């Protein structure tokens, strides 16, 4: 475990999955602490896929591969590359065990940088191979609801940097979506009021096509709690359905699960990233604590 610290925040990161473990301001914990009663993770990195491939099988040039939800990076130990009081960088490189599940060489760096009241999360993917690399990558940070009380319904609210004309898609079956049906995202007064049953019927709110680039999270009295800013084409918003869970996940994705029934080539799936030999993909998102 590595600890980053400045005058405002204390952040902890584990080499297992290069996963963010804690964000504290004073004695207040903002990141979910992985109680398995609800969800036994904090903030996993999703790579080399986001979500599920149909029936846990995908195809590359006619060859079938098997890969579980969100890929393997989140369950793999990374190597520490560098660390300081305010920044840490971890690396995962392809090897024989990854090539069995994912047929491309890669170098994945995950870095966390602390400044003021913000945590920058930086992804870098390098293609050391001789052919194009196809992959997805995404975030899954879980944030504690402020002032959580299991007996009360209210959980605060969300706002975005856009309030009109938003459309979402939904999961259909086996963790995959029906992308052909768009649902208007209603935001009375420019906010989404969160209740303990908000996700019971919809499971996950998925906004694709770069519709938003910032999510703000508020207490019930509408005072700011935190925000997540990103430049990603897809974002998911999730809390475990039917569990009255104490947290919500705000998830920037450079990728997305399959369409239900998709059996085409991985290279042609929705929101896949293509990286030429010797090239580097860089993306980041920022968690800002109020």
PDB file of C-alpha atoms in Angstrom:
ATOM      1  CA  UNK A   1       0.000   0.000   0.000  1.00  0.00           C
ATOM      2  CA  UNK A   2       1.251   3.483  -0.881  1.00  0.00           C
ATOM      3  CA  UNK A   3       0.039   6.648   0.867  1.00  0.00           C
ATOM      4  CA  UNK A   4      -0.107  10.058  -0.815  1.00  0.00           C
ATOM      5  CA  UNK A   5      -0.636  13.092   1.355  1.00  0.00           C
ATOM      6  CA  UNK A   6      -0.818  16.873   1.225  1.00  0.00           C
ATOM      7  CA  UNK A   7      -2.323  19.540   3.469  1.00  0.00           C
ATOM      8  CA  UNK A   8      -5.873  18.625   2.404  1.00  0.00           C
ATOM      9  CA  UNK A   9      -6.146  14.956   1.394  1.00  0.00           C
ATOM     10  CA  UNK A  10      -4.718  11.565   2.279  1.00  0.00           C
ATOM     11  CA  UNK A  11      -4.945   8.904  -0.439  1.00  0.00           C
ATOM     12  CA  UNK A  12      -4.059   5.201  -0.344  1.00  0.00           C
ATOM     13  CA  UNK A  13      -3.378   2.957  -3.339  1.00  0.00           C
ATOM     14  CA  UNK A  14      -2.716  -0.788  -3.526  1.00  0.00           C
ATOM     15  CA  UNK A  15      -0.445  -2.525  -6.029  1.00  0.00           C
ATOM     16  CA  UNK A  16      -3.138  -5.213  -6.374  1.00  0.00           C
ATOM     17  CA  UNK A  17      -5.073  -3.977  -9.367  1.00  0.00           C
ATOM     18  CA  UNK A  18      -3.357  -0.573  -8.936  1.00  0.00           C
ATOM     19  CA  UNK A  19      -6.583   0.172  -7.084  1.00  0.00           C
ATOM     20  CA  UNK A  20      -7.417   3.321  -5.182  1.00  0.00           C
ATOM     21  CA  UNK A  21      -8.260   2.296  -1.611  1.00  0.00           C
ATOM     22  CA  UNK A  22      -9.043   5.478   0.297  1.00  0.00           C
ATOM     23  CA  UNK A  23      -9.585   9.228  -0.082  1.00  0.00           C
ATOM     24  CA  UNK A  24      -9.768  11.043   3.224  1.00  0.00           C
ATOM     25  CA  UNK A  25     -10.191  14.693   4.074  1.00  0.00           C
ATOM     26  CA  UNK A  26      -9.524  15.002   7.784  1.00  0.00           C
ATOM     27  CA  UNK A  27     -11.422  12.135   9.385  1.00  0.00           C
ATOM     28  CA  UNK A  28     -13.987  11.856   6.580  1.00  0.00           C
ATOM     29  CA  UNK A  29     -13.693   8.915   4.171  1.00  0.00           C
ATOM     30  CA  UNK A  30     -15.053   9.590   0.672  1.00  0.00           C
ATOM     31  CA  UNK A  31     -14.243   6.267  -0.994  1.00  0.00           C
ATOM     32  CA  UNK A  32     -16.299   3.123  -0.370  1.00  0.00           C
ATOM     33  CA  UNK A  33     -14.458   0.685   1.905  1.00  0.00           C
ATOM     34  CA  UNK A  34     -15.374  -2.570   0.148  1.00  0.00           C
ATOM     35  CA  UNK A  35     -17.771  -4.184   2.627  1.00  0.00           C
ATOM     36  CA  UNK A  36     -18.591  -7.489   0.847  1.00  0.00           C
ATOM     37  CA  UNK A  37     -22.166  -7.272   2.114  1.00  0.00           C
ATOM     38  CA  UNK A  38     -22.695  -4.775  -0.699  1.00  0.00           C
ATOM     39  CA  UNK A  39     -19.652  -4.812  -3.028  1.00  0.00           C
ATOM     40  CA  UNK A  40     -16.141  -5.980  -2.157  1.00  0.00           C
ATOM     41  CA  UNK A  41     -14.181  -3.450  -4.205  1.00  0.00           C
ATOM     42  CA  UNK A  42     -13.133   0.194  -3.889  1.00  0.00           C
ATOM     43  CA  UNK A  43     -12.228   1.558  -7.323  1.00  0.00           C
ATOM     44  CA  UNK A  44     -11.145  -1.153  -9.766  1.00  0.00           C
ATOM     45  CA  UNK A  45      -9.485  -0.369 -13.092  1.00  0.00           C
ATOM     46  CA  UNK A  46     -11.341  -2.040 -15.973  1.00  0.00           C
ATOM     47  CA  UNK A  47      -8.965  -3.443 -18.619  1.00  0.00           C
ATOM     48  CA  UNK A  48      -8.762  -4.738 -21.319  1.00  0.00           C
ATOM     49  CA  UNK A  49     -12.565  -4.629 -21.502  1.00  0.00           C
ATOM     50  CA  UNK A  50     -15.266  -2.583 -19.859  1.00  0.00           C
ATOM     51  CA  UNK A  51     -18.310  -4.563 -18.772  1.00  0.00           C
ATOM     52  CA  UNK A  52     -19.077  -7.944 -20.303  1.00  0.00           C
ATOM     53  CA  UNK A  53     -18.514  -9.613 -23.631  1.00  0.00           C
ATOM     54  CA  UNK A  54     -21.472 -11.697 -24.767  1.00  0.00           C
ATOM     55  CA  UNK A  55     -21.470 -15.075 -23.003  1.00  0.00           C
ATOM     56  CA  UNK A  56     -17.950 -14.248 -21.701  1.00  0.00           C
ATOM     57  CA  UNK A  57     -16.566 -15.079 -25.177  1.00  0.00           C
ATOM     58  CA  UNK A  58     -15.073 -12.791 -27.809  1.00  0.00           C
ATOM     59  CA  UNK A  59     -13.451 -13.387 -31.179  1.00  0.00           C
ATOM     60  CA  UNK A  60     -10.327 -12.088 -32.882  1.00  0.00           C
ATOM     61  CA  UNK A  61      -9.744 -13.144 -36.497  1.00  0.00           C
ATOM     62  CA  UNK A  62     -11.957 -16.183 -35.993  1.00  0.00           C
ATOM     63  CA  UNK A  63     -10.291 -17.362 -32.769  1.00  0.00           C
ATOM     64  CA  UNK A  64     -12.374 -17.473 -29.572  1.00  0.00           C
ATOM     65  CA  UNK A  65     -11.119 -16.120 -26.242  1.00  0.00           C
ATOM     66  CA  UNK A  66     -12.735 -16.170 -22.823  1.00  0.00           C
ATOM     67  CA  UNK A  67     -12.764 -13.137 -20.551  1.00  0.00           C
ATOM     68  CA  UNK A  68     -14.815 -12.333 -17.458  1.00  0.00           C
ATOM     69  CA  UNK A  69     -16.520  -9.060 -16.686  1.00  0.00           C
ATOM     70  CA  UNK A  70     -14.237  -6.002 -16.716  1.00  0.00           C
ATOM     71  CA  UNK A  71     -11.154  -7.991 -17.687  1.00  0.00           C
ATOM     72  CA  UNK A  72      -8.174  -9.119 -15.612  1.00  0.00           C
ATOM     73  CA  UNK A  73      -6.244  -6.013 -14.569  1.00  0.00           C
ATOM     74  CA  UNK A  74      -8.326  -5.442 -11.452  1.00  0.00           C
ATOM     75  CA  UNK A  75      -7.299  -8.862 -10.092  1.00  0.00           C
ATOM     76  CA  UNK A  76      -3.603  -8.680 -10.979  1.00  0.00           C
ATOM     77  CA  UNK A  77      -0.638  -7.366  -9.011  1.00  0.00           C
ATOM     78  CA  UNK A  78       1.041  -4.389 -10.692  1.00  0.00           C
ATOM     79  CA  UNK A  79       4.716  -3.442 -10.359  1.00  0.00           C
ATOM     80  CA  UNK A  80       5.616  -0.204  -8.606  1.00  0.00           C
ATOM     81  CA  UNK A  81       7.393   2.115 -11.072  1.00  0.00           C
ATOM     82  CA  UNK A  82       7.814   5.293  -9.016  1.00  0.00           C
ATOM     83  CA  UNK A  83       6.438   7.021  -5.941  1.00  0.00           C
ATOM     84  CA  UNK A  84       6.678  10.298  -4.048  1.00  0.00           C
ATOM     85  CA  UNK A  85       4.648  12.030  -1.359  1.00  0.00           C
ATOM     86  CA  UNK A  86       2.052  13.119  -3.922  1.00  0.00           C
ATOM     87  CA  UNK A  87       2.305  10.687  -6.851  1.00  0.00           C
ATOM     88  CA  UNK A  88       2.540   6.949  -7.459  1.00  0.00           C
ATOM     89  CA  UNK A  89       2.781   4.952 -10.688  1.00  0.00           C
ATOM     90  CA  UNK A  90       2.182   1.234 -11.226  1.00  0.00           C
ATOM     91  CA  UNK A  91       2.743  -0.929 -14.319  1.00  0.00           C
ATOM     92  CA  UNK A  92       1.248  -4.112 -15.742  1.00  0.00           C
ATOM     93  CA  UNK A  93       2.853  -5.771 -18.763  1.00  0.00           C
ATOM     94  CA  UNK A  94       1.543  -8.567 -20.917  1.00  0.00           C
ATOM     95  CA  UNK A  95       3.005 -12.036 -20.423  1.00  0.00           C
ATOM     96  CA  UNK A  96       2.149 -15.633 -21.245  1.00  0.00           C
ATOM     97  CA  UNK A  97      -0.761 -15.654 -18.795  1.00  0.00           C
ATOM     98  CA  UNK A  98      -2.398 -12.565 -20.307  1.00  0.00           C
ATOM     99  CA  UNK A  99      -1.824 -13.622 -23.925  1.00  0.00           C
ATOM    100  CA  UNK A 100      -3.987 -16.694 -23.348  1.00  0.00           C
ATOM    101  CA  UNK A 101      -6.916 -14.405 -22.487  1.00  0.00           C
ATOM    102  CA  UNK A 102      -6.039 -11.327 -24.551  1.00  0.00           C
ATOM    103  CA  UNK A 103      -3.944 -11.860 -27.695  1.00  0.00           C
ATOM    104  CA  UNK A 104      -2.023  -8.570 -27.829  1.00  0.00           C
ATOM    105  CA  UNK A 105       1.128  -7.377 -26.058  1.00  0.00           C
ATOM    106  CA  UNK A 106       0.656  -4.234 -23.979  1.00  0.00           C
ATOM    107  CA  UNK A 107       2.128  -2.055 -21.263  1.00  0.00           C
ATOM    108  CA  UNK A 108      -0.435  -0.494 -18.909  1.00  0.00           C
ATOM    109  CA  UNK A 109       0.567   2.273 -16.495  1.00  0.00           C
ATOM    110  CA  UNK A 110      -1.826   3.562 -13.825  1.00  0.00           C
ATOM    111  CA  UNK A 111      -0.770   6.705 -11.949  1.00  0.00           C
ATOM    112  CA  UNK A 112      -2.354   8.714  -9.135  1.00  0.00           C
ATOM    113  CA  UNK A 113      -1.361  12.338  -8.596  1.00  0.00           C
ATOM    114  CA  UNK A 114      -2.474  14.413  -5.621  1.00  0.00           C
ATOM    115  CA  UNK A 115      -2.770  18.207  -5.852  1.00  0.00           C
ATOM    116  CA  UNK A 116      -4.793  20.540  -3.646  1.00  0.00           C
ATOM    117  CA  UNK A 117      -8.194  18.904  -3.128  1.00  0.00           C
ATOM    118  CA  UNK A 118      -7.951  16.772  -6.282  1.00  0.00           C
ATOM    119  CA  UNK A 119      -6.794  13.291  -7.255  1.00  0.00           C
ATOM    120  CA  UNK A 120      -5.743  12.831 -10.893  1.00  0.00           C
ATOM    121  CA  UNK A 121      -6.108   9.251 -12.127  1.00  0.00           C
ATOM    122  CA  UNK A 122      -3.967   8.711 -15.238  1.00  0.00           C
ATOM    123  CA  UNK A 123      -4.090   5.767 -17.640  1.00  0.00           C
ATOM    124  CA  UNK A 124      -1.343   5.113 -20.181  1.00  0.00           C
ATOM    125  CA  UNK A 125      -1.437   2.189 -22.589  1.00  0.00           C
ATOM    126  CA  UNK A 126       1.596   1.509 -24.804  1.00  0.00           C
ATOM    127  CA  UNK A 127       1.676  -0.889 -27.742  1.00  0.00           C
ATOM    128  CA  UNK A 128       5.055  -2.696 -27.837  1.00  0.00           C
ATOM    129  CA  UNK A 129       3.872  -5.111 -30.519  1.00  0.00           C
ATOM    130  CA  UNK A 130       4.143  -5.229 -34.293  1.00  0.00           C
ATOM    131  CA  UNK A 131       0.402  -5.012 -35.024  1.00  0.00           C
ATOM    132  CA  UNK A 132      -2.442  -2.778 -33.894  1.00  0.00           C
ATOM    133  CA  UNK A 133      -3.615  -3.184 -30.306  1.00  0.00           C
ATOM    134  CA  UNK A 134      -7.365  -3.162 -29.577  1.00  0.00           C
ATOM    135  CA  UNK A 135      -8.552  -2.577 -26.021  1.00  0.00           C
ATOM    136  CA  UNK A 136     -10.920  -0.799 -23.661  1.00  0.00           C
ATOM    137  CA  UNK A 137     -10.226   0.826 -20.304  1.00  0.00           C
ATOM    138  CA  UNK A 138     -12.477   2.303 -17.660  1.00  0.00           C
ATOM    139  CA  UNK A 139     -12.905   3.429 -14.073  1.00  0.00           C
ATOM    140  CA  UNK A 140     -15.234   2.091 -11.374  1.00  0.00           C
ATOM    141  CA  UNK A 141     -14.734   4.341  -8.295  1.00  0.00           C
ATOM    142  CA  UNK A 142     -17.339   3.938  -5.553  1.00  0.00           C
ATOM    143  CA  UNK A 143     -18.085   6.975  -3.397  1.00  0.00           C
ATOM    144  CA  UNK A 144     -19.766   6.956  -0.023  1.00  0.00           C
ATOM    145  CA  UNK A 145     -23.130   8.652   0.183  1.00  0.00           C
ATOM    146  CA  UNK A 146     -22.755  11.602   2.574  1.00  0.00           C
ATOM    147  CA  UNK A 147     -24.759  11.275   5.790  1.00  0.00           C
ATOM    148  CA  UNK A 148     -25.969   7.794   4.838  1.00  0.00           C
ATOM    149  CA  UNK A 149     -28.886   6.533   6.936  1.00  0.00           C
ATOM    150  CA  UNK A 150     -30.370   3.191   5.904  1.00  0.00           C
ATOM    151  CA  UNK A 151     -33.762   4.177   7.326  1.00  0.00           C
ATOM    152  CA  UNK A 152     -34.063   7.343   5.241  1.00  0.00           C
ATOM    153  CA  UNK A 153     -34.811   7.328   1.528  1.00  0.00           C
ATOM    154  CA  UNK A 154     -32.805  10.364   0.425  1.00  0.00           C
ATOM    155  CA  UNK A 155     -29.233   9.918  -0.819  1.00  0.00           C
ATOM    156  CA  UNK A 156     -28.454  13.411  -2.106  1.00  0.00           C
ATOM    157  CA  UNK A 157     -28.294  14.404  -5.762  1.00  0.00           C
ATOM    158  CA  UNK A 158     -26.228  14.509  -8.943  1.00  0.00           C
ATOM    159  CA  UNK A 159     -25.777  17.208 -11.557  1.00  0.00           C
ATOM    160  CA  UNK A 160     -23.883  17.236 -14.852  1.00  0.00           C
ATOM    161  CA  UNK A 161     -22.258  19.863 -17.038  1.00  0.00           C
ATOM    162  CA  UNK A 162     -25.214  19.383 -19.403  1.00  0.00           C
ATOM    163  CA  UNK A 163     -28.856  19.193 -18.364  1.00  0.00           C
ATOM    164  CA  UNK A 164     -30.948  18.967 -21.538  1.00  0.00           C
ATOM    165  CA  UNK A 165     -31.293  16.426 -24.316  1.00  0.00           C
ATOM    166  CA  UNK A 166     -29.493  13.638 -22.481  1.00  0.00           C
ATOM    167  CA  UNK A 167     -30.233  10.044 -23.460  1.00  0.00           C
ATOM    168  CA  UNK A 168     -29.149   6.818 -21.799  1.00  0.00           C
ATOM    169  CA  UNK A 169     -29.112   3.157 -22.711  1.00  0.00           C
ATOM    170  CA  UNK A 170     -29.684   0.205 -20.396  1.00  0.00           C
ATOM    171  CA  UNK A 171     -28.476  -3.306 -19.759  1.00  0.00           C
ATOM    172  CA  UNK A 172     -30.624  -5.958 -21.408  1.00  0.00           C
ATOM    173  CA  UNK A 173     -29.258  -9.375 -20.438  1.00  0.00           C
ATOM    174  CA  UNK A 174     -26.035 -11.109 -19.382  1.00  0.00           C
ATOM    175  CA  UNK A 175     -24.426  -7.762 -18.595  1.00  0.00           C
ATOM    176  CA  UNK A 176     -24.854  -6.513 -22.162  1.00  0.00           C
ATOM    177  CA  UNK A 177     -26.907  -3.623 -23.536  1.00  0.00           C
ATOM    178  CA  UNK A 178     -29.626  -2.895 -26.026  1.00  0.00           C
ATOM    179  CA  UNK A 179     -27.996   0.138 -27.642  1.00  0.00           C
ATOM    180  CA  UNK A 180     -30.861   0.612 -30.112  1.00  0.00           C
ATOM    181  CA  UNK A 181     -33.241   1.989 -27.464  1.00  0.00           C
ATOM    182  CA  UNK A 182     -32.498   5.443 -26.032  1.00  0.00           C
ATOM    183  CA  UNK A 183     -34.187   6.617 -22.852  1.00  0.00           C
ATOM    184  CA  UNK A 184     -34.504  10.338 -22.100  1.00  0.00           C
ATOM    185  CA  UNK A 185     -32.742  11.198 -18.854  1.00  0.00           C
ATOM    186  CA  UNK A 186     -35.119  13.442 -16.956  1.00  0.00           C
ATOM    187  CA  UNK A 187     -33.459  16.103 -14.792  1.00  0.00           C
ATOM    188  CA  UNK A 188     -36.044  18.361 -13.122  1.00  0.00           C
ATOM    189  CA  UNK A 189     -34.329  21.552 -11.959  1.00  0.00           C
ATOM    190  CA  UNK A 190     -31.121  20.281 -13.574  1.00  0.00           C
ATOM    191  CA  UNK A 191     -30.474  17.531 -11.014  1.00  0.00           C
ATOM    192  CA  UNK A 192     -31.089  13.832 -10.417  1.00  0.00           C
ATOM    193  CA  UNK A 193     -32.423  13.230  -6.922  1.00  0.00           C
ATOM    194  CA  UNK A 194     -30.964  10.035  -5.520  1.00  0.00           C
ATOM    195  CA  UNK A 195     -33.132   7.730  -3.436  1.00  0.00           C
ATOM    196  CA  UNK A 196     -32.390   4.358  -1.862  1.00  0.00           C
ATOM    197  CA  UNK A 197     -34.323   2.639  -4.671  1.00  0.00           C
ATOM    198  CA  UNK A 198     -33.091   4.743  -7.618  1.00  0.00           C
ATOM    199  CA  UNK A 199     -31.166   1.852  -9.193  1.00  0.00           C
ATOM    200  CA  UNK A 200     -33.527  -0.983  -8.307  1.00  0.00           C
ATOM    201  CA  UNK A 201     -35.276  -0.921 -11.686  1.00  0.00           C
ATOM    202  CA  UNK A 202     -32.586   0.472 -13.997  1.00  0.00           C
ATOM    203  CA  UNK A 203     -29.392  -1.094 -12.554  1.00  0.00           C
ATOM    204  CA  UNK A 204     -27.009   1.212 -14.452  1.00  0.00           C
ATOM    205  CA  UNK A 205     -27.370   4.581 -16.153  1.00  0.00           C
ATOM    206  CA  UNK A 206     -25.160   4.536 -19.273  1.00  0.00           C
ATOM    207  CA  UNK A 207     -24.524   7.739 -21.213  1.00  0.00           C
ATOM    208  CA  UNK A 208     -22.503   7.314 -24.394  1.00  0.00           C
ATOM    209  CA  UNK A 209     -21.256   9.596 -27.125  1.00  0.00           C
ATOM    210  CA  UNK A 210     -19.482  12.094 -24.874  1.00  0.00           C
ATOM    211  CA  UNK A 211     -22.734  13.653 -23.668  1.00  0.00           C
ATOM    212  CA  UNK A 212     -21.211  14.821 -20.366  1.00  0.00           C
ATOM    213  CA  UNK A 213     -17.732  15.460 -18.977  1.00  0.00           C
ATOM    214  CA  UNK A 214     -18.427  16.245 -15.316  1.00  0.00           C
ATOM    215  CA  UNK A 215     -20.576  14.760 -12.556  1.00  0.00           C
ATOM    216  CA  UNK A 216     -21.202  16.693  -9.343  1.00  0.00           C
ATOM    217  CA  UNK A 217     -22.399  14.903  -6.220  1.00  0.00           C
ATOM    218  CA  UNK A 218     -24.335  16.716  -3.480  1.00  0.00           C
ATOM    219  CA  UNK A 219     -25.557  16.118   0.026  1.00  0.00           C
ATOM    220  CA  UNK A 220     -29.302  16.140   0.651  1.00  0.00           C
ATOM    221  CA  UNK A 221     -29.151  19.856   1.502  1.00  0.00           C
ATOM    222  CA  UNK A 222     -27.473  20.387  -1.916  1.00  0.00           C
ATOM    223  CA  UNK A 223     -24.110  21.346  -0.460  1.00  0.00           C
ATOM    224  CA  UNK A 224     -21.240  19.986  -2.616  1.00  0.00           C
ATOM    225  CA  UNK A 225     -19.709  16.611  -1.721  1.00  0.00           C
ATOM    226  CA  UNK A 226     -17.377  15.800  -4.629  1.00  0.00           C
ATOM    227  CA  UNK A 227     -17.099  15.835  -8.411  1.00  0.00           C
ATOM    228  CA  UNK A 228     -15.618  13.644 -11.130  1.00  0.00           C
ATOM    229  CA  UNK A 229     -14.350  15.267 -14.344  1.00  0.00           C
ATOM    230  CA  UNK A 230     -13.308  13.284 -17.420  1.00  0.00           C
ATOM    231  CA  UNK A 231     -12.812  13.197 -21.170  1.00  0.00           C
ATOM    232  CA  UNK A 232     -14.306   9.805 -21.949  1.00  0.00           C
ATOM    233  CA  UNK A 233     -16.897   8.796 -24.551  1.00  0.00           C
ATOM    234  CA  UNK A 234     -19.004   6.734 -22.138  1.00  0.00           C
ATOM    235  CA  UNK A 235     -19.933   7.051 -18.467  1.00  0.00           C
ATOM    236  CA  UNK A 236     -21.773   4.645 -16.196  1.00  0.00           C
ATOM    237  CA  UNK A 237     -23.564   5.437 -12.940  1.00  0.00           C
ATOM    238  CA  UNK A 238     -24.358   2.470 -10.693  1.00  0.00           C
ATOM    239  CA  UNK A 239     -25.268   1.338  -7.217  1.00  0.00           C
ATOM    240  CA  UNK A 240     -26.149  -2.292  -6.378  1.00  0.00           C
ATOM    241  CA  UNK A 241     -29.852  -2.782  -7.110  1.00  0.00           C
ATOM    242  CA  UNK A 242     -32.045  -3.891  -4.248  1.00  0.00           C
ATOM    243  CA  UNK A 243     -29.396  -3.547  -1.522  1.00  0.00           C
ATOM    244  CA  UNK A 244     -29.975  -0.039  -0.162  1.00  0.00           C
ATOM    245  CA  UNK A 245     -26.204   0.344  -0.554  1.00  0.00           C
ATOM    246  CA  UNK A 246     -24.263   3.195   1.106  1.00  0.00           C
ATOM    247  CA  UNK A 247     -22.393   4.215  -2.069  1.00  0.00           C
ATOM    248  CA  UNK A 248     -22.647   5.161  -5.732  1.00  0.00           C
ATOM    249  CA  UNK A 249     -20.186   4.546  -8.565  1.00  0.00           C
ATOM    250  CA  UNK A 250     -19.379   7.331 -11.041  1.00  0.00           C
ATOM    251  CA  UNK A 251     -17.513   5.614 -13.875  1.00  0.00           C
ATOM    252  CA  UNK A 252     -15.750   7.215 -16.876  1.00  0.00           C
ATOM    253  CA  UNK A 253     -15.229   4.598 -19.576  1.00  0.00           C
ATOM    254  CA  UNK A 254     -13.172   4.450 -22.758  1.00  0.00           C
ATOM    255  CA  UNK A 255     -15.226   1.451 -23.800  1.00  0.00           C
ATOM    256  CA  UNK A 256     -18.478  -0.343 -23.019  1.00  0.00           C
ATOM    257  CA  UNK A 257     -19.956  -3.817 -22.721  1.00  0.00           C
ATOM    258  CA  UNK A 258     -21.138  -5.690 -25.802  1.00  0.00           C
ATOM    259  CA  UNK A 259     -24.522  -5.289 -27.355  1.00  0.00           C
ATOM    260  CA  UNK A 260     -26.706  -8.231 -26.342  1.00  0.00           C
ATOM    261  CA  UNK A 261     -26.099 -11.065 -28.778  1.00  0.00           C
ATOM    262  CA  UNK A 262     -22.931  -9.587 -30.326  1.00  0.00           C
ATOM    263  CA  UNK A 263     -20.735 -12.279 -31.879  1.00  0.00           C
ATOM    264  CA  UNK A 264     -18.643 -10.155 -34.229  1.00  0.00           C
ATOM    265  CA  UNK A 265     -14.913  -9.501 -34.090  1.00  0.00           C
ATOM    266  CA  UNK A 266     -13.516  -7.713 -31.026  1.00  0.00           C
ATOM    267  CA  UNK A 267     -11.867  -5.205 -33.367  1.00  0.00           C
ATOM    268  CA  UNK A 268     -15.300  -4.037 -34.504  1.00  0.00           C
ATOM    269  CA  UNK A 269     -17.131  -3.888 -31.149  1.00  0.00           C
ATOM    270  CA  UNK A 270     -18.605  -0.634 -29.892  1.00  0.00           C
ATOM    271  CA  UNK A 271     -16.203   1.887 -28.332  1.00  0.00           C
ATOM    272  CA  UNK A 272     -13.040  -0.127 -28.827  1.00  0.00           C
ATOM    273  CA  UNK A 273      -9.715   1.733 -28.893  1.00  0.00           C
ATOM    274  CA  UNK A 274      -7.124   1.064 -31.589  1.00  0.00           C
ATOM    275  CA  UNK A 275      -3.439   1.741 -30.952  1.00  0.00           C
ATOM    276  CA  UNK A 276      -0.779   1.414 -33.662  1.00  0.00           C
ATOM    277  CA  UNK A 277       2.606  -0.205 -32.916  1.00  0.00           C
ATOM    278  CA  UNK A 278       4.830   2.073 -30.863  1.00  0.00           C
ATOM    279  CA  UNK A 279       1.971   4.452 -30.025  1.00  0.00           C
ATOM    280  CA  UNK A 280       0.723   5.464 -26.587  1.00  0.00           C
ATOM    281  CA  UNK A 281      -2.849   6.075 -25.396  1.00  0.00           C
ATOM    282  CA  UNK A 282      -3.245   8.526 -22.501  1.00  0.00           C
ATOM    283  CA  UNK A 283      -6.431   9.433 -20.655  1.00  0.00           C
ATOM    284  CA  UNK A 284      -7.272  10.715 -17.187  1.00  0.00           C
ATOM    285  CA  UNK A 285     -10.078  11.657 -14.868  1.00  0.00           C
ATOM    286  CA  UNK A 286     -10.073  13.900 -11.808  1.00  0.00           C
ATOM    287  CA  UNK A 287     -11.766  13.390  -8.451  1.00  0.00           C
ATOM    288  CA  UNK A 288     -12.300  16.720  -6.696  1.00  0.00           C
ATOM    289  CA  UNK A 289     -13.317  16.715  -3.021  1.00  0.00           C
ATOM    290  CA  UNK A 290     -15.494  19.650  -1.942  1.00  0.00           C
TER     291      UNK A 290
END
